[in-house]
Coordinates of C-alpha atoms and ligand atoms in Angstrom, one line a residue:
M247 CA -50.4 20.0 24.9
K248 CA -46.6 20.6 24.5
I249 CA -45.1 19.8 21.1
I250 CA -41.7 18.8 19.9
D251 CA -41.2 19.2 16.1
T252 CA -38.0 17.7 14.7
H253 CA -37.9 19.3 11.3
C254 CA -38.6 22.7 9.7
D255 CA -37.0 24.7 6.9
A256 CA -37.7 28.2 8.2
L257 CA -33.9 29.1 8.1
F258 CA -33.7 28.2 4.4
R259 CA -36.9 30.0 3.5
I260 CA -35.9 33.2 5.4
Q261 CA -32.4 33.0 3.7
Q262 CA -34.0 32.6 0.3
S263 CA -36.2 35.6 0.9
K264 CA -33.2 37.7 1.8
R265 CA -31.2 36.6 -1.2
R266 CA -34.0 37.2 -3.7
M267 CA -35.1 40.5 -2.2
I268 CA -35.4 43.3 -4.7
S269 CA -38.1 45.7 -3.4
K270 CA -40.1 43.2 -1.3
E271 CA -39.2 42.9 2.4
P272 CA -37.5 39.7 3.5
L273 CA -39.4 37.2 5.6
R274 CA -38.9 37.7 9.4
F275 CA -39.3 35.0 12.0
N276 CA -41.0 37.4 14.4
T277 CA -43.4 39.1 12.1
S278 CA -44.0 37.3 8.8
P279 CA -47.4 35.4 8.6
E280 CA -46.2 33.9 5.3
L281 CA -43.8 31.6 7.2
N282 CA -45.4 28.3 8.3
T283 CA -43.2 28.5 11.4
N284 CA -42.9 31.8 13.1
L285 CA -42.7 33.0 16.7
A286 CA -46.5 33.7 17.1
Y287 CA -47.4 30.4 15.4
L288 CA -45.1 28.3 17.6
K289 CA -46.6 30.0 20.7
K290 CA -50.2 29.5 19.6
G291 CA -49.5 25.8 18.6
E292 CA -47.8 25.2 22.0
V293 CA -44.6 24.1 20.3
T294 CA -42.0 23.9 23.0
V295 CA -39.0 22.6 21.0
Q296 CA -38.6 23.3 17.3
F297 CA -35.7 21.9 15.3
F298 CA -34.4 24.3 12.6
A299 CA -32.5 22.7 9.6
I300 CA -29.6 24.2 7.7
F301 CA -30.4 23.1 4.1
I302 CA -28.5 23.9 0.9
M303 CA -30.1 23.5 -2.5
P304 CA -28.2 20.9 -4.5
D305 CA -27.7 23.3 -7.4
I306 CA -25.6 25.7 -5.4
P307 CA -22.0 25.5 -6.6
S308 CA -19.8 23.5 -4.1
D309 CA -17.6 26.5 -3.3
E310 CA -20.6 28.6 -2.3
K311 CA -22.3 26.0 -0.1
W312 CA -20.5 26.9 3.1
Q313 CA -21.5 30.6 2.7
H314 CA -25.1 29.5 2.4
A315 CA -24.8 27.4 5.6
L316 CA -23.2 30.4 7.4
E317 CA -26.1 32.7 6.3
Q318 CA -28.6 30.3 7.7
I319 CA -26.7 29.9 11.0
D320 CA -26.5 33.7 11.2
I321 CA -30.3 33.8 10.8
F322 CA -30.6 31.2 13.6
Y323 CA -28.5 33.2 16.0
T324 CA -29.7 36.7 15.1
E325 CA -33.3 36.2 14.2
I326 CA -34.6 33.0 15.8
L327 CA -32.6 33.4 19.1
G328 CA -31.6 37.0 19.1
E329 CA -34.9 38.9 19.1
D330 CA -37.1 37.2 21.7
P331 CA -35.9 36.3 25.2
E332 CA -38.3 33.4 25.2
M333 CA -36.5 31.6 22.4
K334 CA -33.7 29.4 24.0
H335 CA -30.9 27.7 22.2
I336 CA -30.8 24.0 23.0
K337 CA -27.0 23.4 22.9
S338 CA -27.2 20.0 24.6
W339 CA -30.1 17.6 25.0
S340 CA -30.4 18.2 28.7
D341 CA -31.0 21.9 28.0
I342 CA -34.6 20.9 27.1
D343 CA -35.2 20.1 30.8
Q344 CA -34.3 23.7 31.8
L345 CA -37.0 25.3 29.7
Q346 CA -39.5 27.4 31.7
D347 CA -43.2 27.8 30.9
G348 CA -43.6 30.0 27.9
E349 CA -40.0 29.4 26.6
I350 CA -39.4 27.7 23.3
G351 CA -36.3 25.6 22.7
A352 CA -34.6 25.9 19.3
V353 CA -32.4 23.1 18.0
L354 CA -30.0 23.6 15.1
T355 CA -29.7 20.7 12.7
L356 CA -28.1 20.0 9.4
E357 CA -29.9 18.5 6.4
G358 CA -27.2 17.3 4.0
A359 CA -23.5 17.1 4.5
D360 CA -23.0 19.2 1.4
A361 CA -22.6 22.2 3.6
F362 CA -19.1 21.0 4.8
G363 CA -18.1 19.0 1.8
N364 CA -15.2 16.9 3.0
D365 CA -13.9 19.5 5.5
L366 CA -14.0 18.1 9.0
T367 CA -12.9 21.5 10.4
K368 CA -16.2 22.9 9.1
L369 CA -18.0 19.9 10.6
R370 CA -16.4 20.5 14.0
L371 CA -17.4 24.2 13.8
L372 CA -21.0 23.1 13.1
Y373 CA -20.9 21.0 16.3
Q374 CA -19.5 24.0 18.2
L375 CA -22.2 26.2 16.8
G376 CA -24.8 23.8 18.3
V377 CA -25.8 21.3 15.6
L378 CA -27.4 18.4 17.4
S379 CA -28.7 16.3 14.5
I380 CA -27.2 15.6 11.1
G381 CA -28.9 14.0 8.1
L382 CA -26.1 13.0 5.9
T383 CA -27.9 13.7 2.6
W384 CA -30.9 15.4 1.1
N385 CA -32.2 13.4 -2.0
N386 CA -29.0 13.7 -4.0
A387 CA -25.6 12.2 -3.4
N388 CA -22.7 13.9 -1.7
L389 CA -19.3 13.0 -0.3
C390 CA -20.8 11.1 2.7
A391 CA -23.6 9.0 1.1
D392 CA -26.2 8.7 -1.6
G393 CA -29.7 10.1 -1.0
I394 CA -32.9 8.3 -1.9
G395 CA -33.2 10.2 -5.2
E396 CA -29.8 9.1 -6.4
P397 CA -30.2 6.2 -9.0
R398 CA -26.8 4.7 -8.0
G399 CA -28.2 3.9 -4.5
G400 CA -24.8 3.8 -2.8
G401 CA -24.3 3.5 0.9
L402 CA -22.0 5.3 3.3
T403 CA -18.5 6.4 2.1
T404 CA -15.5 6.3 4.4
L405 CA -16.2 10.0 5.1
G406 CA -19.8 9.3 5.9
R407 CA -18.8 6.6 8.3
E408 CA -16.4 9.0 10.0
V409 CA -19.2 11.6 10.4
V410 CA -21.5 9.0 12.0
T411 CA -18.7 8.1 14.4
L412 CA -18.2 11.7 15.3
N413 CA -22.0 12.1 15.8
N414 CA -21.9 9.1 18.2
E415 CA -19.1 10.5 20.2
R416 CA -21.0 13.8 20.7
G417 CA -24.5 12.5 21.3
V418 CA -25.5 14.0 18.0
L419 CA -28.4 12.3 16.2
T420 CA -27.9 10.8 12.7
D421 CA -31.0 11.4 10.7
V422 CA -32.0 8.7 8.2
S423 CA -34.8 10.7 6.4
H424 CA -33.7 11.2 2.8
L425 CA -31.0 8.5 2.8
S426 CA -30.7 5.8 0.1
L427 CA -31.8 2.3 1.2
Q428 CA -28.2 1.1 1.4
A429 CA -27.1 4.2 3.3
F430 CA -30.0 3.6 5.7
W431 CA -28.8 0.1 6.5
D432 CA -25.2 1.3 6.8
V433 CA -26.3 4.0 9.3
M434 CA -28.3 1.4 11.3
E435 CA -25.2 -0.6 11.8
L436 CA -23.0 2.3 12.8
A437 CA -25.1 5.0 14.4
A438 CA -25.6 5.1 18.2
Y439 CA -28.5 7.6 17.8
P440 CA -30.4 7.1 14.6
I441 CA -33.7 9.1 14.0
A442 CA -36.1 9.6 11.1
S443 CA -36.9 13.3 11.6
H444 CA -39.5 13.6 8.9
S445 CA -40.7 10.4 7.2
N446 CA -44.0 8.4 6.9
A447 CA -44.9 4.8 6.0
Y448 CA -44.2 3.6 2.5
K449 CA -46.8 0.9 2.8
L450 CA -49.5 3.5 3.0
C451 CA -47.9 6.0 0.5
A452 CA -45.4 4.6 -1.9
N453 CA -43.2 7.7 -2.1
P454 CA -39.4 6.8 -2.0
R455 CA -39.0 9.3 0.8
N456 CA -41.1 7.1 3.1
L457 CA -39.8 4.2 5.1
R458 CA -40.4 0.6 4.1
D459 CA -41.7 -1.9 6.7
D460 CA -38.3 -3.6 7.2
Q461 CA -36.8 -0.1 7.8
I462 CA -39.5 0.8 10.3
K463 CA -39.2 -2.5 12.1
A464 CA -35.4 -2.1 12.3
M465 CA -35.8 1.4 13.7
F466 CA -38.3 0.3 16.4
E467 CA -36.1 -2.7 17.3
R468 CA -33.3 -0.2 17.9
D469 CA -35.7 1.8 20.0
A470 CA -35.2 4.7 17.5
M471 CA -37.8 7.5 16.8
I472 CA -39.7 8.0 13.6
H473 CA -41.3 11.5 13.3
V474 CA -44.2 11.7 10.9
V475 CA -44.1 14.4 8.2
F476 CA -47.0 16.7 7.2
W477 CA -46.4 17.0 3.4
P478 CA -49.5 15.5 1.6
P479 CA -47.5 13.7 -1.2
F480 CA -45.8 11.7 1.7
I481 CA -49.2 10.9 3.2
N482 CA -51.4 10.2 0.2
H483 CA -49.9 8.6 -2.9
K484 CA -49.5 11.2 -5.7
R485 CA -51.9 13.7 -4.1
N486 CA -51.4 17.2 -2.9
D487 CA -54.2 17.1 -0.3
A488 CA -54.5 15.3 3.0
S489 CA -56.7 15.3 6.0
L490 CA -55.7 15.0 9.7
D491 CA -57.3 11.5 9.5
D492 CA -55.0 10.6 6.6
L493 CA -52.0 11.4 8.8
L494 CA -53.6 9.5 11.7
R495 CA -53.6 6.4 9.4
H496 CA -49.8 6.6 9.2
I497 CA -49.5 7.0 13.0
D498 CA -51.8 4.0 13.5
Y499 CA -49.8 1.9 11.0
L500 CA -46.5 2.7 12.8
C501 CA -48.2 1.7 16.0
S502 CA -49.2 -1.6 14.5
L503 CA -45.5 -2.2 13.8
G504 CA -44.7 -1.7 17.5
G505 CA -44.0 2.1 17.5
V506 CA -46.4 3.5 20.0
Q507 CA -43.5 4.7 22.1
N508 CA -41.3 5.7 19.2
I509 CA -43.4 8.1 17.2
G510 CA -43.1 11.9 17.0
F511 CA -43.8 14.8 14.7
G512 CA -41.5 16.4 12.1
S513 CA -43.7 18.9 10.2
D514 CA -41.3 20.0 7.4
F515 CA -43.0 23.4 7.6
D516 CA -41.5 26.0 5.3
G517 CA -40.0 23.2 3.2
I518 CA -43.4 22.1 1.9
S519 CA -45.8 23.7 -0.6
S520 CA -49.1 22.0 0.2
F521 CA -50.6 21.2 3.6
I522 CA -52.9 18.9 5.6
T523 CA -56.3 20.6 5.9
G524 CA -56.4 22.1 9.4
L525 CA -52.6 21.9 9.8
E526 CA -51.3 24.6 7.5
D527 CA -48.8 26.0 10.0
S528 CA -47.4 25.6 13.5
S529 CA -50.2 27.5 15.1
K530 CA -52.6 24.7 14.1
Y531 CA -50.8 21.9 16.0
Q532 CA -53.5 21.4 18.6
N533 CA -56.0 20.5 15.8
L534 CA -53.9 17.4 15.3
I535 CA -53.7 16.7 19.0
N536 CA -57.5 16.9 19.3
V537 CA -57.9 14.3 16.5
L538 CA -55.3 12.0 18.0
L539 CA -57.1 12.2 21.4
K540 CA -60.2 10.7 19.9
H541 CA -58.2 7.6 18.9
F542 CA -55.4 7.2 21.4
T543 CA -55.1 7.5 25.2
E544 CA -53.9 10.8 26.6
D545 CA -50.5 9.2 27.6
E546 CA -50.1 7.9 24.0
V547 CA -50.8 11.3 22.5
K548 CA -48.4 13.0 25.0
G549 CA -45.9 10.4 23.8
F550 CA -46.3 11.4 20.2
A551 CA -46.3 15.1 21.0
F552 CA -43.2 15.3 23.1
Q553 CA -42.6 12.6 25.7
N554 CA -41.4 9.8 23.3
F555 CA -38.6 12.1 22.0
L556 CA -37.6 13.2 25.5
N557 CA -37.4 9.5 26.5
H558 CA -35.2 8.6 23.5
R559 CA -32.9 11.6 23.1
P560 CA -29.2 10.9 23.6
K561 CA -28.4 10.8 27.3
T562 CA -25.1 12.8 26.9
S563 CA -24.0 15.5 24.6
L564 CA -20.6 17.1 24.6
K565 CA -20.8 20.8 25.3
Ligands
ZN217 ZN1 -36.3 17.1 4.1

């Protein structure tokens, strides 16, 4: 069954391997089995659209962040897109409809506005380079908003509001995963296209990165998508292991809050250090599908796997 996955950190991990290389070879999208998301794994797992996040570690000095973003974008163009003709750049949401059998769509996203600071010229360049989804923060604060790990718990700044407005104009998703509670509610008021690209249910696993019931209900009332994440500490409270059934409990719970048509997958592969047993990389995606098919109808599982996202993606995007 086809899969759409709305979050992975392969760009970050490949960049890290290049920067830290001494004698060891850097990781490569086409050939490195150490990656959780590589070309062979995506094909084997039947992933047809994979989102690739630009992510900058918070400890990188401000004046070096843009360089890190450029390095990851370069990896996206040269390595993800540049070496295999079956990898297709999704520059606007309707490009997904043009994918042929065997082709894999690659979506460039931004996790944390830190990359552009307060420089809207850089933000406009990111749009032009194809960024189609922006999470304003990682866990820390930046000039746009506070992340969920920031004790201050602030909402959107004036700049953050401007970015959401620009996203709205362009059909770019505004990602609420990682936002502080206040910033979440601010985004829900302002964003035309909110998404939670990689978050689970707080009720089942009380990690601050997960979404509370009132947030989940607000998302579903807005007809927005929540994509479940595969990192065990977001599935089972303070544990580093999880089964496919444990993830299924989160999907089941989201359904009980009315989300059967608003649930998708956002693995967080290459950004996570422990794994669901049987779902250790993208090649194993069909194991999850087989478990889901025992509990849900085929149409419901197709919804989770790809159709719900297709139904809810922004209708227009500026080229
Ligand atoms: Zn993340």
